[in-house]
Coordinates of C-alpha atoms in Angstrom, one line a residue:
Chain A
M29 CA 8.0 17.0 -19.2
N30 CA 4.7 15.9 -17.8
A31 CA 3.7 13.7 -20.9
T32 CA 7.3 12.2 -20.7
M33 CA 6.8 11.5 -17.0
L34 CA 3.4 10.2 -17.9
L35 CA 4.7 8.1 -20.4
I36 CA 7.1 6.4 -18.3
F37 CA 4.8 5.7 -15.6
D38 CA 2.7 3.7 -18.4
A39 CA 5.3 1.8 -19.6
L40 CA 6.2 0.8 -16.1
L41 CA 2.5 0.0 -14.9
L42 CA 2.2 -2.0 -18.6
A43 CA 5.7 -4.1 -17.3
S44 CA 4.2 -4.8 -14.1
I45 CA 0.7 -6.3 -15.2
I46 CA 2.3 -8.2 -18.0
G47 CA 4.8 -9.4 -15.0
L48 CA 2.1 -9.9 -12.6
A49 CA 0.3 -11.8 -15.4
W50 CA 3.1 -14.3 -16.4
A51 CA 4.3 -15.2 -12.3
A52 CA 0.3 -16.2 -11.6
L53 CA 0.3 -17.7 -15.1
A54 CA 3.5 -19.9 -14.4
S55 CA 3.5 -20.9 -10.4
A56 CA 3.5 -24.0 -9.7
D57 CA 1.6 -23.3 -6.4
A58 CA -2.5 -21.9 -6.5
R59 CA -2.3 -19.9 -3.4
R60 CA 0.5 -17.7 -4.8
S61 CA -1.3 -17.8 -8.0
V62 CA -4.0 -16.4 -5.9
I63 CA -2.3 -13.8 -4.2
L64 CA -0.1 -12.6 -7.9
F65 CA -3.9 -12.8 -9.1
I66 CA -4.9 -10.5 -6.6
A67 CA -1.9 -7.5 -7.3
F68 CA -2.9 -7.8 -11.4
G69 CA -6.6 -7.1 -10.5
L70 CA -5.3 -4.3 -8.7
L71 CA -3.2 -2.9 -11.0
L72 CA -5.3 -3.5 -13.8
A73 CA -8.0 -1.0 -12.3
V74 CA -5.2 1.5 -12.0
A75 CA -4.7 0.8 -15.4
W76 CA -8.1 1.5 -16.6
G77 CA -8.5 4.6 -14.7
R78 CA -5.1 5.5 -16.3
L79 CA -7.0 4.8 -20.1
L80 CA -10.3 7.5 -19.3
A81 CA -12.5 4.8 -18.4
P82 CA -13.3 5.1 -14.7
D83 CA -17.0 2.8 -14.9
V84 CA -14.6 -0.1 -15.9
A85 CA -12.0 0.9 -13.4
L86 CA -14.5 0.7 -10.9
A87 CA -15.8 -3.0 -11.6
E88 CA -12.4 -4.2 -11.9
A89 CA -11.7 -2.7 -8.4
A90 CA -14.9 -4.4 -6.4
I91 CA -14.9 -7.7 -8.6
G92 CA -11.9 -8.4 -10.0
A93 CA -9.4 -6.9 -7.1
G94 CA -11.7 -7.8 -4.0
L95 CA -14.5 -10.3 -4.4
T96 CA -12.5 -12.6 -6.9
G97 CA -9.7 -12.5 -4.5
A98 CA -12.5 -13.6 -1.7
L99 CA -13.7 -16.0 -4.2
L100 CA -10.1 -18.1 -4.7
L101 CA -9.1 -17.9 -1.7
A102 CA -12.5 -19.7 -0.3
A103 CA -12.2 -22.0 -2.8
L104 CA -9.2 -23.0 -2.3
Q105 CA -9.6 -24.2 1.0
W106 CA -12.0 -27.2 -0.4
Q107 CA -8.9 -27.9 -2.6
P108 CA -6.7 -30.2 -0.6
R109 CA -3.3 -28.6 -0.4
K110 CA -0.1 -30.5 -1.9
T111 CA 2.8 -28.2 -1.6
A112 CA 3.8 -25.8 0.8
D113 CA 4.2 -22.0 -0.3
T114 CA 7.7 -22.3 -0.7
T115 CA 9.6 -20.3 -4.4
N116 CA 11.5 -23.8 -5.2
S117 CA 8.5 -25.9 -5.3
E118 CA 9.0 -28.5 -7.3
Q119 CA 7.4 -28.3 -11.0
P120 CA 4.3 -30.6 -11.2
T121 CA 4.9 -33.3 -14.2
H122 CA 2.7 -32.8 -16.7
T123 CA 0.8 -35.4 -19.2
L124 CA 0.8 -35.2 -22.7
L125 CA -2.6 -34.5 -22.7
E126 CA -2.3 -31.8 -20.7
T127 CA 1.0 -30.0 -22.4
G128 CA -1.4 -29.7 -25.7
F129 CA -4.6 -28.8 -23.9
R130 CA -1.9 -25.6 -23.0
W131 CA -0.7 -25.0 -26.3
L132 CA -3.9 -25.0 -27.4
V133 CA -5.3 -22.2 -25.0
T134 CA -2.1 -20.4 -25.9
L135 CA -2.7 -20.4 -29.5
L136 CA -6.6 -19.5 -29.3
C137 CA -5.3 -16.4 -27.0
A138 CA -2.8 -15.3 -29.3
A139 CA -5.1 -15.6 -32.2
L140 CA -7.7 -13.3 -30.0
A141 CA -4.9 -11.0 -29.2
G142 CA -4.6 -11.1 -33.3
M143 CA -7.5 -10.4 -34.0
L144 CA -7.7 -7.6 -31.4
A145 CA -4.9 -5.8 -33.2
W146 CA -6.1 -6.1 -36.3
S147 CA -9.4 -4.6 -35.7
L148 CA -7.8 -1.6 -33.9
T149 CA -6.0 -0.9 -37.4
Q150 CA -9.4 -0.9 -38.7
I151 CA -10.9 1.8 -36.6
D152 CA -10.7 4.8 -38.7
A153 CA -10.3 7.4 -36.2
G154 CA -13.8 9.2 -36.6
T155 CA -15.6 6.3 -37.9
A156 CA -17.4 3.4 -35.9
K157 CA -16.0 4.6 -32.8
D158 CA -17.2 8.1 -32.7
A159 CA -20.6 7.1 -34.6
L160 CA -21.5 5.5 -31.6
A161 CA -20.2 8.2 -29.0
N162 CA -22.3 10.8 -31.4
A163 CA -25.3 8.2 -31.6
V164 CA -25.2 8.1 -27.8
A165 CA -24.6 11.7 -26.5
A166 CA -27.6 12.9 -29.5
N167 CA -30.2 10.7 -27.6
I168 CA -28.8 11.0 -23.8
D169 CA -31.5 13.7 -22.7
A170 CA -34.2 10.9 -23.6
S171 CA -32.2 8.1 -21.5
G172 CA -33.5 9.7 -18.3
V173 CA -29.8 10.3 -16.7
S174 CA -26.7 11.8 -17.7
N175 CA -23.9 8.9 -17.4
P176 CA -23.7 8.0 -20.7
V177 CA -22.6 4.2 -19.9
T178 CA -25.6 3.6 -17.9
A179 CA -28.3 5.3 -20.4
V180 CA -26.6 2.4 -22.8
L181 CA -26.6 -0.7 -20.3
L182 CA -30.0 0.2 -18.9
N183 CA -32.2 2.4 -21.3
F184 CA -30.2 1.7 -25.2
R185 CA -29.0 -1.9 -24.3
A186 CA -31.8 -2.8 -21.5
Y187 CA -32.1 -6.1 -23.5
D188 CA -28.3 -7.2 -23.4
T189 CA -27.9 -6.3 -19.1
L190 CA -31.0 -8.5 -18.7
L191 CA -29.9 -11.2 -20.3
E192 CA -26.4 -11.0 -18.2
L193 CA -28.8 -11.1 -15.0
A194 CA -30.2 -14.2 -16.5
V195 CA -26.8 -16.0 -16.4
L196 CA -26.0 -14.7 -13.3
L197 CA -29.0 -16.4 -12.3
T198 CA -27.9 -19.4 -14.1
A199 CA -24.9 -19.4 -12.1
V200 CA -26.4 -19.4 -8.6
L201 CA -28.6 -22.2 -9.8
G202 CA -25.7 -24.2 -10.3
I203 CA -24.2 -23.1 -6.6
F204 CA -27.2 -24.0 -5.2
A205 CA -26.8 -27.7 -7.3
L206 CA -23.8 -27.8 -5.1
G207 CA -25.5 -28.8 -2.0
P208 CA -26.2 -26.5 1.2
A209 CA -23.5 -24.3 2.0
Q210 CA -20.9 -25.2 4.8
A211 CA -21.2 -23.6 8.3
G212 CA -19.5 -20.3 9.1
Y213 CA -16.1 -19.8 9.7
R214 CA -15.0 -20.0 13.0
I215 CA -15.3 -16.5 15.7
A216 CA -12.7 -13.8 14.4
G217 CA -10.3 -12.6 17.0
P218 CA -10.5 -9.1 18.3
V219 CA -8.7 -7.3 15.9
F220 CA -10.9 -8.6 13.2
T221 CA -14.2 -8.3 14.8
S222 CA -13.3 -4.7 15.2
L223 CA -12.1 -3.9 11.3
T224 CA -15.7 -5.8 10.9
R225 CA -16.9 -2.9 12.9
W226 CA -16.1 -0.2 10.6
L227 CA -15.8 -1.8 7.3
T228 CA -19.1 -3.4 7.1
P229 CA -21.4 -0.1 7.4
L230 CA -18.5 1.3 5.2
L231 CA -19.4 -1.3 2.4
I232 CA -23.0 -0.8 2.5
L233 CA -23.1 3.1 2.5
T234 CA -20.8 3.0 -0.6
A235 CA -22.7 0.6 -2.3
G236 CA -25.6 2.8 -1.9
Y237 CA -23.7 5.9 -3.0
L238 CA -22.2 3.6 -6.3
L239 CA -26.2 2.9 -6.9
W240 CA -27.1 6.4 -6.7
V241 CA -24.4 8.4 -8.4
G242 CA -24.4 6.0 -11.5
A243 CA -27.3 8.2 -12.5
H244 CA -24.5 11.2 -13.6
A245 CA -21.5 9.5 -13.0
P246 CA -19.5 6.4 -13.3
G247 CA -20.9 3.7 -10.8
G248 CA -24.3 1.4 -11.6
A249 CA -25.7 -1.7 -10.1
F250 CA -23.1 -4.1 -10.9
Q251 CA -20.4 -2.1 -8.9
A252 CA -23.0 -1.7 -5.7
G253 CA -23.8 -5.4 -5.7
A254 CA -20.4 -6.0 -5.8
T255 CA -19.4 -4.0 -2.8
L256 CA -23.0 -4.8 -1.2
A257 CA -21.9 -8.7 -1.6
A258 CA -18.2 -7.6 0.0
A259 CA -19.7 -6.5 3.4
G260 CA -21.4 -10.0 3.8
V261 CA -18.1 -11.4 2.9
V262 CA -16.8 -10.1 5.4
L263 CA -19.6 -10.9 7.9
R264 CA -19.2 -14.7 6.9
L265 CA -15.1 -14.2 7.3
A266 CA -16.4 -12.7 11.0
G267 CA -17.8 -16.0 11.7
R268 CA -21.2 -14.5 11.7
D269 CA -24.2 -16.9 11.1
Q270 CA -26.5 -13.9 9.8
I271 CA -24.8 -12.1 7.4
G272 CA -27.6 -10.1 5.8
L273 CA -28.2 -12.8 3.0
P274 CA -32.2 -13.7 3.1
R275 CA -33.3 -17.5 3.9
G276 CA -36.1 -19.3 2.4
N277 CA -38.4 -17.4 -0.4
A278 CA -37.1 -14.2 0.6
L279 CA -34.0 -15.0 -0.7
R280 CA -35.2 -17.0 -4.0
I281 CA -36.9 -13.4 -4.2
A282 CA -33.8 -11.7 -4.1
L283 CA -32.2 -13.5 -6.5
G284 CA -34.7 -13.6 -8.9
A285 CA -35.5 -9.5 -8.3
G286 CA -32.8 -8.4 -11.1
V287 CA -34.4 -10.5 -14.1
G288 CA -38.2 -10.1 -12.4
M289 CA -38.4 -6.2 -12.1
F290 CA -36.5 -6.0 -15.9
L291 CA -39.8 -8.1 -16.9
L292 CA -42.1 -6.2 -14.9
V293 CA -41.5 -3.1 -16.2
G294 CA -40.8 -4.1 -19.7
L295 CA -44.0 -6.2 -19.8
A296 CA -45.7 -3.3 -18.1
L297 CA -44.4 -1.0 -20.7
F298 CA -45.4 -3.2 -23.4
A299 CA -49.3 -3.7 -21.8
L300 CA -49.5 0.2 -22.0
G301 CA -48.5 -0.1 -25.6
R302 CA -44.9 1.0 -25.3
P303 CA -42.3 -1.0 -26.7
F304 CA -41.4 -3.7 -24.3
L305 CA -38.1 -1.7 -22.0
G306 CA -39.0 1.2 -24.3
Y307 CA -39.3 3.8 -20.8
P308 CA -41.6 7.0 -21.8
P309 CA -38.1 9.7 -21.4
A310 CA -40.5 11.6 -18.1
W311 CA -40.4 8.4 -16.4
A312 CA -37.2 6.5 -17.4
G313 CA -34.9 7.7 -14.6
A314 CA -37.2 6.6 -12.1
L315 CA -37.6 3.2 -13.9
I316 CA -33.7 2.5 -14.4
L317 CA -33.1 3.5 -10.7
L318 CA -36.1 1.2 -9.8
I319 CA -34.6 -1.5 -11.8
E320 CA -31.4 -0.9 -10.7
T321 CA -31.7 -1.2 -7.1
A322 CA -33.7 -4.7 -7.7
A323 CA -30.6 -5.6 -9.8
M324 CA -28.0 -4.6 -7.0
L325 CA -29.7 -6.9 -4.3
A326 CA -29.5 -9.8 -6.9
I327 CA -26.3 -9.4 -7.5
A328 CA -25.0 -8.9 -4.3
A329 CA -26.9 -12.1 -3.1
T330 CA -26.0 -13.9 -6.2
L331 CA -22.2 -13.0 -5.4
V332 CA -22.6 -14.1 -1.5
S333 CA -23.8 -17.5 -2.3
A334 CA -20.9 -17.6 -4.6
F335 CA -18.7 -17.0 -1.7
I336 CA -20.6 -19.5 1.0
G337 CA -20.7 -21.9 -1.6
G338 CA -24.0 -23.5 -1.5
Q339 CA -27.8 -22.8 -0.9
P340 CA -27.8 -21.8 2.5
T341 CA -29.5 -23.4 5.2
E342 CA -33.0 -23.0 6.0
E343 CA -33.8 -21.3 9.4
K344 CA -35.7 -24.6 10.4
T345 CA -33.6 -26.9 10.3
R346 CA -30.6 -25.4 11.5
C347 CA -29.4 -26.5 15.3
Chain B
M4 CA 1.8 21.8 -9.7
T5 CA 1.1 19.5 -11.7
E6 CA 4.7 18.8 -12.3
L7 CA 5.6 17.7 -9.4
L8 CA 1.9 15.8 -9.0
A9 CA 3.5 14.1 -12.1
I10 CA 6.6 13.6 -10.0
V11 CA 5.3 11.8 -7.0
T12 CA 3.2 9.1 -9.0
L13 CA 6.1 8.0 -10.6
G14 CA 7.9 8.0 -7.8
L15 CA 5.0 5.8 -6.1
M16 CA 5.2 3.5 -9.5
F17 CA 9.2 2.9 -8.0
S18 CA 7.5 2.1 -4.7
L19 CA 5.3 -0.2 -6.3
F20 CA 7.8 -1.6 -8.6
L21 CA 9.5 -2.4 -4.9
G22 CA 6.6 -4.3 -3.8
L23 CA 6.7 -6.6 -6.6
L24 CA 9.6 -8.2 -5.8
R25 CA 8.6 -8.5 -2.6
I26 CA 5.5 -10.3 -3.9
L27 CA 7.5 -12.3 -7.0
R28 CA 10.3 -13.6 -4.4
G29 CA 8.0 -14.3 -1.1
P30 CA 9.1 -16.4 0.4
G31 CA 6.4 -17.1 2.5
A32 CA 1.9 -16.1 1.5
G33 CA 2.0 -14.1 4.3
N34 CA 4.4 -12.1 2.4
R35 CA 3.2 -12.0 -0.8
M36 CA -0.2 -10.9 0.7
L37 CA 1.4 -8.1 2.7
A38 CA 2.8 -6.7 -0.6
A39 CA -0.1 -7.5 -2.4
Q40 CA -1.4 -5.3 0.2
L41 CA 1.5 -2.5 -0.2
I42 CA 0.4 -2.5 -4.2
G43 CA -3.2 -2.0 -3.2
T44 CA -2.2 0.9 -1.0
T45 CA 0.1 2.7 -3.4
G46 CA -2.3 2.1 -6.3
V47 CA -5.0 4.1 -4.0
A48 CA -2.4 7.2 -3.7
M49 CA -1.5 6.7 -8.0
L50 CA -5.2 7.0 -8.7
L51 CA -5.7 9.7 -6.1
L52 CA -3.0 12.0 -8.0
L53 CA -4.2 10.7 -11.5
S54 CA -7.7 12.3 -10.4
L55 CA -6.1 15.6 -10.1
L56 CA -3.1 15.1 -13.3
L57 CA -5.9 14.0 -15.9
D58 CA -9.1 16.0 -14.0
Q59 CA -11.3 12.6 -13.7
Y60 CA -13.1 13.1 -10.6
A61 CA -14.5 9.8 -10.5
L62 CA -11.3 8.3 -10.1
I63 CA -11.5 9.4 -6.5
D64 CA -14.2 7.0 -6.3
V65 CA -12.4 3.7 -8.4
A66 CA -9.6 5.3 -5.2
L67 CA -12.3 4.7 -2.3
I68 CA -14.0 0.9 -3.4
L69 CA -10.2 0.1 -4.3
A70 CA -9.4 1.0 -0.6
L71 CA -12.6 -1.2 0.6
L72 CA -11.9 -4.1 -1.4
A73 CA -8.5 -4.6 -0.3
A74 CA -9.2 -4.8 2.9
V75 CA -11.9 -7.7 2.3
A76 CA -9.1 -9.6 -0.4
A77 CA -7.0 -9.5 3.1
A78 CA -9.2 -10.7 5.3
A79 CA -10.2 -13.4 3.2
F80 CA -6.6 -14.5 3.1
T81 CA -6.1 -14.0 7.0
G82 CA -9.2 -16.1 7.7
Q83 CA -8.4 -18.9 5.5
Q84 CA -4.9 -18.7 7.2
R85 CA -6.2 -19.0 10.9
E86 CA -8.7 -21.5 9.2
S87 CA -5.9 -24.0 7.9
G88 CA -3.4 -23.7 11.0
H89 CA -0.7 -22.5 8.4
D90 CA 1.9 -19.5 9.4

């Protein structure tokens, strides 16, 4: 009985996700696409939860549904509006190149989907998948944390996370190359201001909770960083000038904190005669929390910089 | 008890489907955004029920994040509406 109902639930959820993805891609109006994409992200978070992957669901809920939606809406604002949002907006005319490009992307996506499906059939139950899970489970005691996802991301495969943070740092340099950020939006009305008053502290508190809980349950620096960045986004939308983002050298330190702390810990361990990022088990928990705290600040600063769309202007030059 | 939870979850799925109709039909951007918010709220409720059904208490945290961040997306939308003077 329960299994049947969950099966119907799964089928409906799948149909909704595919339908929303299709509608978002097929829409001629960019703003409609963005709203459909936000709904798509919300449902995708539920789907990851249904697949018993709460870590991915958390990341999708924070980054996919919330922040990306806000980022895309902000990006739309800079783009001149062409058509009003109506259901029957005229189809844009495509050049031959555009059509060819669309087909190329479609074919590449289909090839990727085919490869993934093929690799699914190749995975024998009880070989590669379980071998990795067993290897993590066997060494979890030495990792300093009890959440296997955090153990892999910050200990067993710490190199990957270090390089991911380096990618974020590179991205923010690209954003700064766009020039100074635009001035904040105008002051919000009373309803929005009161929403800001309780939403901002809740977001900051939740970010701290996610950072701390990541050691033994789903959570961690990426989800916490995105939640913290959301607090900055809300303040920015409310027209505040100060959105918690430091300026000048303090901002540079915050943006580089993730990579910097990783390298500092890695090199310090190197100097003490251990392998690069090979934490001593007794210290692993504390070192992971230290790196994750720095990474959270760096991720949040990066995402807020992306939202304001440029380098924040220096205090001195403001008029 | 779990059967009741499963029935309610499925019922929420149908309510979400109605929200999908509105988000696809529009007509205005405001209608679509409100429908997206309905889908978000329904998703929060579904995650809370699934956390009991599947014995995954971490899904409660996912519901918390989804509720908070869906509000951020809505805030970004209203900010944009005000700025552009549309609707």
